């Protein structure tokens, strides 16, 4: 405010001196020149301040817009994670009901009862929580890993019940392949509906190269890791649908596509035979199956060369 007042006073003095004839033969007196310089400097300072304020406001608006976009992306990620957890809850509920029926068929109710109303209440509380994204995302990740373990446990129990409790038949054992890092196991048991190599693409009608084998199985069939390794991808990938990719070392990697449900997360270590997903019909498919690939140094090879 003081600068504006001084600038106005300098302008008034400049105009007053100019009107009083402080000029001679078209030249300005030294006093008038000094006042003229002060006016110019004051005006320049005022313009710089105004431009600075405008630039600051523009940058602040841009930052606010970026923050708003980031918050929207974070909300979308949380929503997708909650949707995934909801689907896994439904899978757990379905498996629990099947196990109860099997347990009753074996002559008793071997599974504890669950208070459904309390479970639904806890689910609603989780979704309504105003916890920040930075706190909610890691918690959702830990919950997802825990739920994956429970689903795998339910599937294993279902196999045991199906074989008959106490009977001679048991679920297949993969312990002999525990430390195997070369893809040597069938991810699922079923007919090969499309082999490795050139083919007519069933979804586009054009000639293409099939980089794996398709194994026909019903939706919900447990998919097993073909060898020990680390999960590098556990996400939706265009064309592949829900995809799991495992790096086994020594240049070997495997892919398992079109799953209905992923039971592992990126970075997780799995052993040969571990259940990593449930088969499905996601992505670009013409029916439920598992698309299985084996790659060496990133290049696809025929999986049948490794399968027993």
Coordinates of N, CA and C in Angstrom, one line a residue, residues 108-278:
X108 N -21.3 -85.4 9.6 CA -21.2 -84.4 10.7 C -20.9 -83.1 10.1
X109 N -21.1 -82.0 10.9 CA -20.7 -80.7 10.5 C -19.4 -80.3 11.1
X110 N -18.3 -80.5 10.3 CA -17.0 -80.3 10.8 C -16.5 -78.9 10.7
X111 N -17.3 -78.0 10.1 CA -16.8 -76.6 9.9 C -17.6 -75.8 10.9
X112 N -17.0 -74.8 11.5 CA -17.7 -73.9 12.5 C -18.6 -73.0 11.7
X113 N -19.7 -72.6 12.4 CA -20.6 -71.7 11.8 C -20.1 -70.2 11.9
X114 N -20.5 -69.5 10.8 CA -20.1 -68.1 10.7 C -21.3 -67.2 10.8
X115 N -21.2 -66.1 11.6 CA -22.3 -65.2 11.8 C -22.3 -64.3 10.5
X116 N -23.2 -64.6 9.6 CA -23.3 -63.9 8.4 C -23.6 -62.4 8.5
X117 N -24.5 -62.1 9.5 CA -24.8 -60.7 9.6 C -23.6 -59.9 10.1
X118 N -22.8 -60.5 11.0 CA -21.6 -59.8 11.5 C -20.6 -59.6 10.3
X119 N -20.5 -60.6 9.5 CA -19.6 -60.5 8.4 C -20.0 -59.4 7.4
X120 N -21.3 -59.4 7.1 CA -21.8 -58.3 6.2 C -21.6 -56.9 6.8
X121 N -21.8 -56.8 8.2 CA -21.6 -55.6 8.9 C -20.2 -55.1 8.8
X122 N -19.2 -56.0 8.9 CA -17.8 -55.7 8.8 C -17.4 -55.3 7.4
X123 N -18.0 -56.0 6.4 CA -17.8 -55.6 5.0 C -18.2 -54.1 4.8
X124 N -19.4 -53.8 5.2 CA -20.0 -52.5 5.0 C -19.1 -51.4 5.7
X125 N -18.6 -51.8 7.0 CA -17.8 -50.8 7.7 C -16.5 -50.6 6.9
X126 N -16.0 -51.6 6.3 CA -14.7 -51.4 5.6 C -14.9 -50.5 4.4
X127 N -16.0 -50.7 3.6 CA -16.3 -49.9 2.4 C -16.6 -48.4 2.8
X128 N -17.3 -48.2 4.0 CA -17.6 -46.9 4.4 C -16.5 -46.1 5.1
X129 N -15.4 -46.8 5.3 CA -14.3 -46.2 6.1 C -13.7 -45.0 5.4
X130 N -13.4 -43.9 6.1 CA -12.8 -42.7 5.5 C -11.3 -42.7 5.7
X131 N -10.7 -43.9 5.9 CA -9.3 -44.0 6.0 C -8.6 -43.5 4.7
X132 N -7.5 -42.9 4.8 CA -6.8 -42.4 3.6 C -6.3 -43.5 2.7
X133 N -6.1 -43.1 1.4 CA -5.6 -44.1 0.5 C -4.3 -44.8 0.9
X134 N -3.4 -43.9 1.4 CA -2.1 -44.5 1.8 C -2.2 -45.5 2.9
X135 N -3.2 -45.4 3.7 CA -3.4 -46.4 4.8 C -4.3 -47.6 4.3
X136 N -5.2 -47.3 3.5 CA -6.2 -48.3 3.0 C -5.5 -49.3 2.1
X137 N -4.7 -48.8 1.1 CA -4.1 -49.6 0.1 C -3.3 -50.8 0.7
X138 N -2.3 -50.5 1.6 CA -1.5 -51.6 2.2 C -2.4 -52.5 3.0
X139 N -3.4 -52.0 3.7 CA -4.3 -52.9 4.5 C -5.1 -53.8 3.5
X140 N -5.5 -53.2 2.4 CA -6.3 -54.1 1.5 C -5.4 -55.1 0.9
X141 N -4.1 -54.8 0.6 CA -3.2 -55.8 0.1 C -2.9 -56.9 1.0
X142 N -2.8 -56.6 2.3 CA -2.6 -57.6 3.3 C -3.8 -58.5 3.5
X143 N -5.0 -57.9 3.4 CA -6.2 -58.6 3.5 C -6.4 -59.6 2.3
X144 N -6.0 -59.1 1.1 CA -6.1 -59.9 -0.1 C -5.2 -61.1 0.0
X145 N -4.0 -61.0 0.5 CA -3.1 -62.1 0.6 C -3.7 -63.1 1.6
X146 N -4.2 -62.6 2.7 CA -4.9 -63.5 3.7 C -6.1 -64.2 3.1
X147 N -6.9 -63.5 2.3 CA -8.0 -64.2 1.7 C -7.6 -65.2 0.6
X148 N -6.5 -64.9 -0.1 CA -6.0 -65.9 -1.1 C -5.6 -67.2 -0.4
X149 N -4.9 -67.0 0.8 CA -4.5 -68.2 1.5 C -5.7 -69.0 2.0
X150 N -6.8 -68.3 2.4 CA -8.0 -69.1 2.9 C -8.7 -69.7 1.7
X151 N -8.8 -69.1 0.6 CA -9.4 -69.7 -0.6 C -8.7 -71.0 -1.0
X152 N -7.3 -70.9 -1.0 CA -6.5 -72.0 -1.4 C -6.7 -73.2 -0.4
X153 N -6.8 -72.8 0.9 CA -7.1 -73.8 1.9 C -8.5 -74.5 1.7
X154 N -9.5 -73.7 1.4 CA -10.8 -74.2 1.1 C -10.8 -75.2 -0.1
X155 N -10.0 -74.8 -1.1 CA -9.9 -75.7 -2.3 C -9.3 -77.0 -1.9
X156 N -8.2 -76.9 -1.1 CA -7.5 -78.1 -0.7 C -8.5 -79.0 0.1
X157 N -9.2 -78.4 1.0 CA -10.2 -79.2 1.8 C -11.3 -79.8 1.0
X158 N -11.7 -79.0 -0.1 CA -12.7 -79.6 -1.0 C -12.2 -80.8 -1.7
X159 N -10.9 -80.8 -2.1 CA -10.4 -82.0 -2.7 C -10.3 -83.2 -1.8
X160 N -10.0 -82.9 -0.5 CA -9.9 -84.0 0.4 C -11.3 -84.6 0.7
X161 N -12.3 -83.7 0.8 CA -13.7 -84.2 1.0 C -14.1 -85.0 -0.2
X162 N -13.8 -84.4 -1.4 CA -14.3 -85.1 -2.6 C -13.7 -86.5 -2.7
X163 N -12.4 -86.7 -2.3 CA -11.8 -88.0 -2.3 C -12.3 -88.9 -1.3
X164 N -12.9 -88.3 -0.2 CA -13.4 -89.2 0.9 C -12.4 -89.1 2.1
X165 N -12.9 -88.6 3.2 CA -12.1 -88.5 4.4 C -11.7 -89.8 4.9
X166 N -10.4 -90.0 5.1 CA -9.9 -91.3 5.6 C -9.8 -92.4 4.5
X167 N -10.1 -92.0 3.3 CA -10.0 -93.0 2.2 C -8.6 -93.1 1.7
X168 N -8.4 -94.0 0.7 CA -7.1 -94.2 0.2 C -6.8 -93.1 -0.8
X169 N -7.8 -92.6 -1.5 CA -7.5 -91.6 -2.5 C -7.3 -90.3 -1.8
X170 N -6.3 -89.5 -2.3 CA -6.0 -88.2 -1.7 C -5.7 -87.2 -2.9
X171 N -5.6 -86.0 -2.5 CA -5.3 -85.0 -3.6 C -3.9 -85.2 -4.0
X172 N -3.6 -84.9 -5.3 CA -2.3 -85.1 -5.8 C -1.2 -84.4 -5.1
X173 N 0.0 -85.0 -4.9 CA 1.1 -84.3 -4.2 C 2.1 -83.8 -5.1
X174 N 2.5 -82.6 -4.9 CA 3.5 -82.0 -5.7 C 4.9 -81.8 -5.0
X175 N 5.0 -82.5 -3.9 CA 6.2 -82.3 -3.1 C 7.5 -82.7 -3.8
X176 N 7.4 -83.7 -4.7 CA 8.5 -84.1 -5.5 C 9.1 -83.0 -6.4
X177 N 8.2 -82.1 -6.7 CA 8.6 -81.0 -7.6 C 8.8 -79.7 -6.8
X178 N 8.9 -79.8 -5.5 CA 8.9 -78.6 -4.6 C 10.0 -77.6 -5.1
X179 N 11.2 -78.0 -5.3 CA 12.3 -77.0 -5.7 C 12.6 -77.0 -7.2
X180 N 11.7 -77.5 -8.0 CA 11.9 -77.5 -9.4 C 11.7 -76.1 -10.0
X181 N 12.6 -75.6 -10.8 CA 12.5 -74.3 -11.4 C 12.3 -74.4 -12.9
X182 N 12.3 -75.6 -13.4 CA 12.0 -75.9 -14.8 C 10.5 -76.3 -15.0
X183 N 9.7 -75.6 -15.8 CA 8.3 -75.9 -15.9 C 8.0 -77.3 -16.3
X184 N 7.6 -78.1 -15.3 CA 7.4 -79.6 -15.5 C 6.1 -80.1 -15.2
X185 N 5.1 -79.2 -14.8 CA 3.8 -79.7 -14.3 C 2.7 -79.1 -15.2
X186 N 1.7 -79.9 -15.4 CA 0.5 -79.4 -16.0 C -0.2 -78.4 -15.1
X187 N -0.5 -77.2 -15.6 CA -1.2 -76.2 -14.7 C -2.6 -76.7 -14.3
X188 N -3.2 -77.4 -15.2 CA -4.5 -78.0 -15.0 C -4.6 -79.3 -15.8
X189 N -5.5 -80.2 -15.5 CA -5.7 -81.4 -16.2 C -6.9 -81.3 -17.2
X190 N -6.6 -81.4 -18.5 CA -7.7 -81.3 -19.4 C -7.2 -81.5 -20.8
X191 N -8.1 -81.5 -21.8 CA -7.6 -81.7 -23.2 C -7.0 -80.4 -23.8
X192 N -6.0 -80.6 -24.6 CA -5.4 -79.4 -25.3 C -6.3 -79.1 -26.5
X193 N -7.0 -77.9 -26.4 CA -7.9 -77.5 -27.4 C -7.3 -76.7 -28.5
X194 N -6.1 -76.2 -28.3 CA -5.4 -75.4 -29.3 C -3.9 -75.5 -29.0
X195 N -3.1 -76.1 -29.9 CA -1.7 -76.4 -29.7 C -0.9 -75.1 -30.0
X196 N 0.4 -75.2 -29.7 CA 1.4 -74.2 -29.9 C 1.7 -74.1 -31.4
X197 N 1.8 -72.9 -31.9 CA 2.3 -72.7 -33.3 C 1.3 -71.9 -34.2
X198 N 1.5 -71.9 -35.5 CA 0.6 -71.1 -36.4 C -0.9 -71.7 -36.3
X199 N -1.8 -70.8 -36.4 CA -3.2 -71.2 -36.4 C -4.1 -70.0 -37.0
X200 N -5.3 -70.3 -37.2 CA -6.3 -69.3 -37.6 C -6.9 -68.8 -36.3
X201 N -6.7 -67.5 -36.1 CA -7.1 -66.9 -34.8 C -8.6 -67.1 -34.6
X202 N -9.1 -67.7 -33.6 CA -10.5 -68.0 -33.4 C -11.4 -66.8 -33.2
X203 N -10.8 -65.7 -32.7 CA -11.6 -64.5 -32.3 C -11.6 -63.5 -33.4
X204 N -10.6 -63.5 -34.4 CA -10.5 -62.5 -35.4 C -10.6 -63.1 -36.8
X205 N -10.4 -64.4 -36.9 CA -10.5 -65.1 -38.2 C -9.2 -64.9 -39.1
X206 N -8.2 -64.2 -38.5 CA -7.0 -64.0 -39.3 C -5.9 -65.0 -38.8
X207 N -4.9 -65.2 -39.7 CA -3.8 -66.1 -39.4 C -2.9 -65.5 -38.3
X208 N -2.5 -66.3 -37.3 CA -1.7 -65.8 -36.2 C -0.9 -66.9 -35.7
X209 N 0.0 -66.6 -34.7 CA 0.9 -67.6 -34.1 C 0.5 -67.7 -32.7
X210 N 0.1 -68.9 -32.3 CA -0.3 -69.2 -30.9 C 0.9 -69.5 -30.0
X211 N 1.2 -68.6 -29.0 CA 2.4 -68.6 -28.3 C 2.3 -69.6 -27.1
X212 N 1.3 -70.4 -27.0 CA 1.1 -71.3 -25.9 C 0.2 -72.4 -26.3
X213 N -0.3 -73.1 -25.3 CA -1.4 -74.1 -25.5 C -2.6 -73.8 -24.7
X214 N -3.8 -74.1 -25.2 CA -5.0 -73.9 -24.5 C -5.5 -75.2 -24.0
X215 N -5.8 -75.2 -22.7 CA -6.2 -76.4 -22.0 C -7.7 -76.2 -21.5
X216 N -8.6 -77.0 -22.1 CA -10.0 -76.8 -21.8 C -10.4 -77.4 -20.4
X217 N -10.9 -76.5 -19.5 CA -11.4 -76.9 -18.2 C -12.5 -76.0 -17.8
X218 N -13.4 -76.4 -16.9 CA -14.5 -75.6 -16.5 C -14.0 -74.4 -15.7
X219 N -14.9 -73.3 -15.7 CA -14.6 -72.1 -14.9 C -14.5 -72.5 -13.4
X220 N -13.4 -72.0 -12.7 CA -13.3 -72.3 -11.3 C -12.3 -73.4 -11.0
X221 N -11.7 -74.0 -12.1 CA -10.7 -75.1 -11.8 C -9.4 -74.5 -11.3
X222 N -8.9 -75.1 -10.2 CA -7.6 -74.5 -9.6 C -6.5 -74.6 -10.6
X223 N -5.7 -73.6 -10.8 CA -4.6 -73.5 -11.7 C -3.3 -73.6 -10.8
X224 N -2.4 -74.5 -11.2 CA -1.2 -74.7 -10.4 C 0.0 -74.2 -11.1
X225 N 1.0 -73.7 -10.3 CA 2.3 -73.2 -10.8 C 3.0 -74.4 -11.4
X226 N 3.5 -74.2 -12.6 CA 4.3 -75.3 -13.2 C 5.7 -75.5 -12.7
X227 N 6.2 -74.6 -11.9 CA 7.5 -74.7 -11.3 C 7.6 -73.6 -10.2
X228 N 8.7 -73.7 -9.4 CA 8.9 -72.8 -8.3 C 9.4 -71.5 -8.9
X229 N 9.0 -70.3 -8.3 CA 9.5 -69.0 -8.8 C 8.8 -67.9 -8.1
X230 N 8.9 -66.7 -8.7 CA 8.4 -65.5 -8.1 C 7.4 -64.9 -9.1
X231 N 6.2 -64.4 -8.6 CA 5.2 -63.8 -9.4 C 5.7 -62.4 -9.9
X232 N 5.7 -62.3 -11.2 CA 6.0 -61.0 -11.7 C 4.8 -60.2 -12.2
X233 N 3.7 -60.9 -12.6 CA 2.5 -60.2 -13.0 C 1.3 -61.0 -12.4
X234 N 0.4 -60.2 -11.8 CA -0.9 -60.8 -11.4 C -1.9 -59.7 -11.6
X235 N -2.4 -59.5 -12.8 CA -3.2 -58.4 -13.1 C -4.0 -58.7 -14.4
X236 N -4.9 -57.7 -14.7 CA -5.6 -57.8 -16.0 C -4.7 -57.3 -17.1
X237 N -4.5 -58.1 -18.1 CA -3.7 -57.7 -19.3 C -4.6 -57.8 -20.5
X238 N -4.6 -56.8 -21.4 CA -5.5 -56.9 -22.6 C -5.2 -58.1 -23.4
X239 N -6.3 -58.8 -23.8 CA -6.2 -60.1 -24.5 C -6.1 -61.3 -23.6
X240 N -5.2 -61.2 -22.6 CA -5.0 -62.3 -21.7 C -6.0 -62.4 -20.6
X241 N -6.7 -61.3 -20.4 CA -7.7 -61.3 -19.2 C -6.9 -61.3 -17.9
X242 N -7.3 -62.0 -16.9 CA -6.6 -62.1 -15.7 C -5.4 -63.0 -15.9
X243 N -4.2 -62.4 -15.8 CA -3.0 -63.1 -16.1 C -2.1 -63.3 -14.9
X244 N -1.5 -64.4 -14.8 CA -0.4 -64.7 -13.8 C 0.9 -65.0 -14.6
X245 N 2.0 -64.3 -14.3 CA 3.3 -64.6 -14.9 C 4.3 -65.0 -13.8
X246 N 5.0 -66.0 -14.0 CA 6.0 -66.5 -13.0 C 7.4 -66.5 -13.6
X247 N 8.4 -65.9 -12.9 CA 9.8 -66.0 -13.3 C 10.4 -67.1 -12.5
X248 N 11.0 -68.1 -13.2 CA 11.5 -69.3 -12.5 C 13.0 -69.3 -12.4
X249 N 13.7 -68.4 -13.0 CA 15.2 -68.3 -13.0 C 15.7 -69.1 -14.2
X250 N 17.0 -68.8 -14.5 CA 17.7 -69.4 -15.6 C 17.0 -69.1 -16.9
X251 N 16.3 -68.0 -17.0 CA 15.6 -67.5 -18.2 C 14.2 -68.1 -18.4
X252 N 13.8 -69.0 -17.5 CA 12.4 -69.6 -17.7 C 11.4 -68.7 -17.1
X253 N 10.2 -68.6 -17.8 CA 9.1 -68.0 -17.2 C 7.8 -68.7 -17.8
X254 N 6.7 -68.6 -17.1 CA 5.4 -69.2 -17.5 C 4.3 -68.2 -17.4
X255 N 3.3 -68.3 -18.2 CA 2.1 -67.5 -18.2 C 0.9 -68.3 -18.1
X256 N -0.1 -67.8 -17.3 CA -1.4 -68.5 -17.1 C -2.5 -67.5 -17.3
X257 N -3.3 -67.6 -18.4 CA -4.2 -66.5 -18.8 C -5.7 -66.9 -18.7
X258 N -6.5 -65.9 -18.8 CA -8.0 -66.0 -18.9 C -8.6 -66.5 -17.6
X259 N -7.9 -66.3 -16.4 CA -8.4 -66.8 -15.1 C -9.7 -66.0 -14.7
X260 N -10.5 -66.6 -13.9 CA -11.6 -65.9 -13.3 C -11.3 -65.2 -12.0
X261 N -10.2 -65.7 -11.3 CA -9.8 -65.2 -10.0 C -8.4 -65.4 -9.8
X262 N -7.6 -64.3 -9.4 CA -6.2 -64.5 -9.2 C -6.0 -64.6 -7.7
X263 N -5.2 -65.6 -7.3 CA -5.0 -65.9 -5.9 C -3.5 -65.6 -5.4
X264 N -2.8 -64.9 -6.2 CA -1.5 -64.5 -5.9 C -1.3 -63.0 -6.2
X265 N -0.2 -62.4 -5.7 CA 0.1 -61.0 -6.0 C 1.5 -60.9 -6.5
X266 N 1.8 -59.8 -7.2 CA 3.2 -59.6 -7.7 C 4.2 -59.5 -6.6
X267 N 5.3 -60.2 -6.8 CA 6.3 -60.3 -5.7 C 6.3 -61.5 -4.8
X268 N 5.2 -62.2 -4.9 CA 5.0 -63.4 -4.0 C 5.8 -64.5 -4.6
X269 N 6.4 -65.3 -3.6 CA 7.1 -66.5 -4.0 C 6.2 -67.7 -3.9
X270 N 6.2 -68.6 -5.0 CA 5.4 -69.8 -5.0 C 6.3 -71.0 -5.4
X271 N 5.8 -72.1 -5.0 CA 6.5 -73.4 -5.3 C 5.7 -74.2 -6.3
X272 N 6.4 -75.1 -6.9 CA 5.7 -75.9 -7.9 C 4.5 -76.6 -7.3
X273 N 3.4 -76.5 -8.0 CA 2.1 -77.1 -7.6 C 1.2 -76.2 -6.8
X274 N 1.7 -75.0 -6.3 CA 0.9 -74.1 -5.6 C -0.3 -73.6 -6.5
X275 N -1.4 -73.4 -5.8 CA -2.6 -72.9 -6.6 C -2.4 -71.4 -6.7
X276 N -2.4 -70.9 -7.9 CA -2.2 -69.5 -8.2 C -3.4 -68.7 -8.7
X277 N -4.4 -69.5 -9.2 CA -5.6 -68.8 -9.8 C -6.7 -69.9 -9.9
X278 N -7.9 -69.4 -10.3 CA -9.0 -70.2 -10.7 C -9.3 -69.9 -12.2

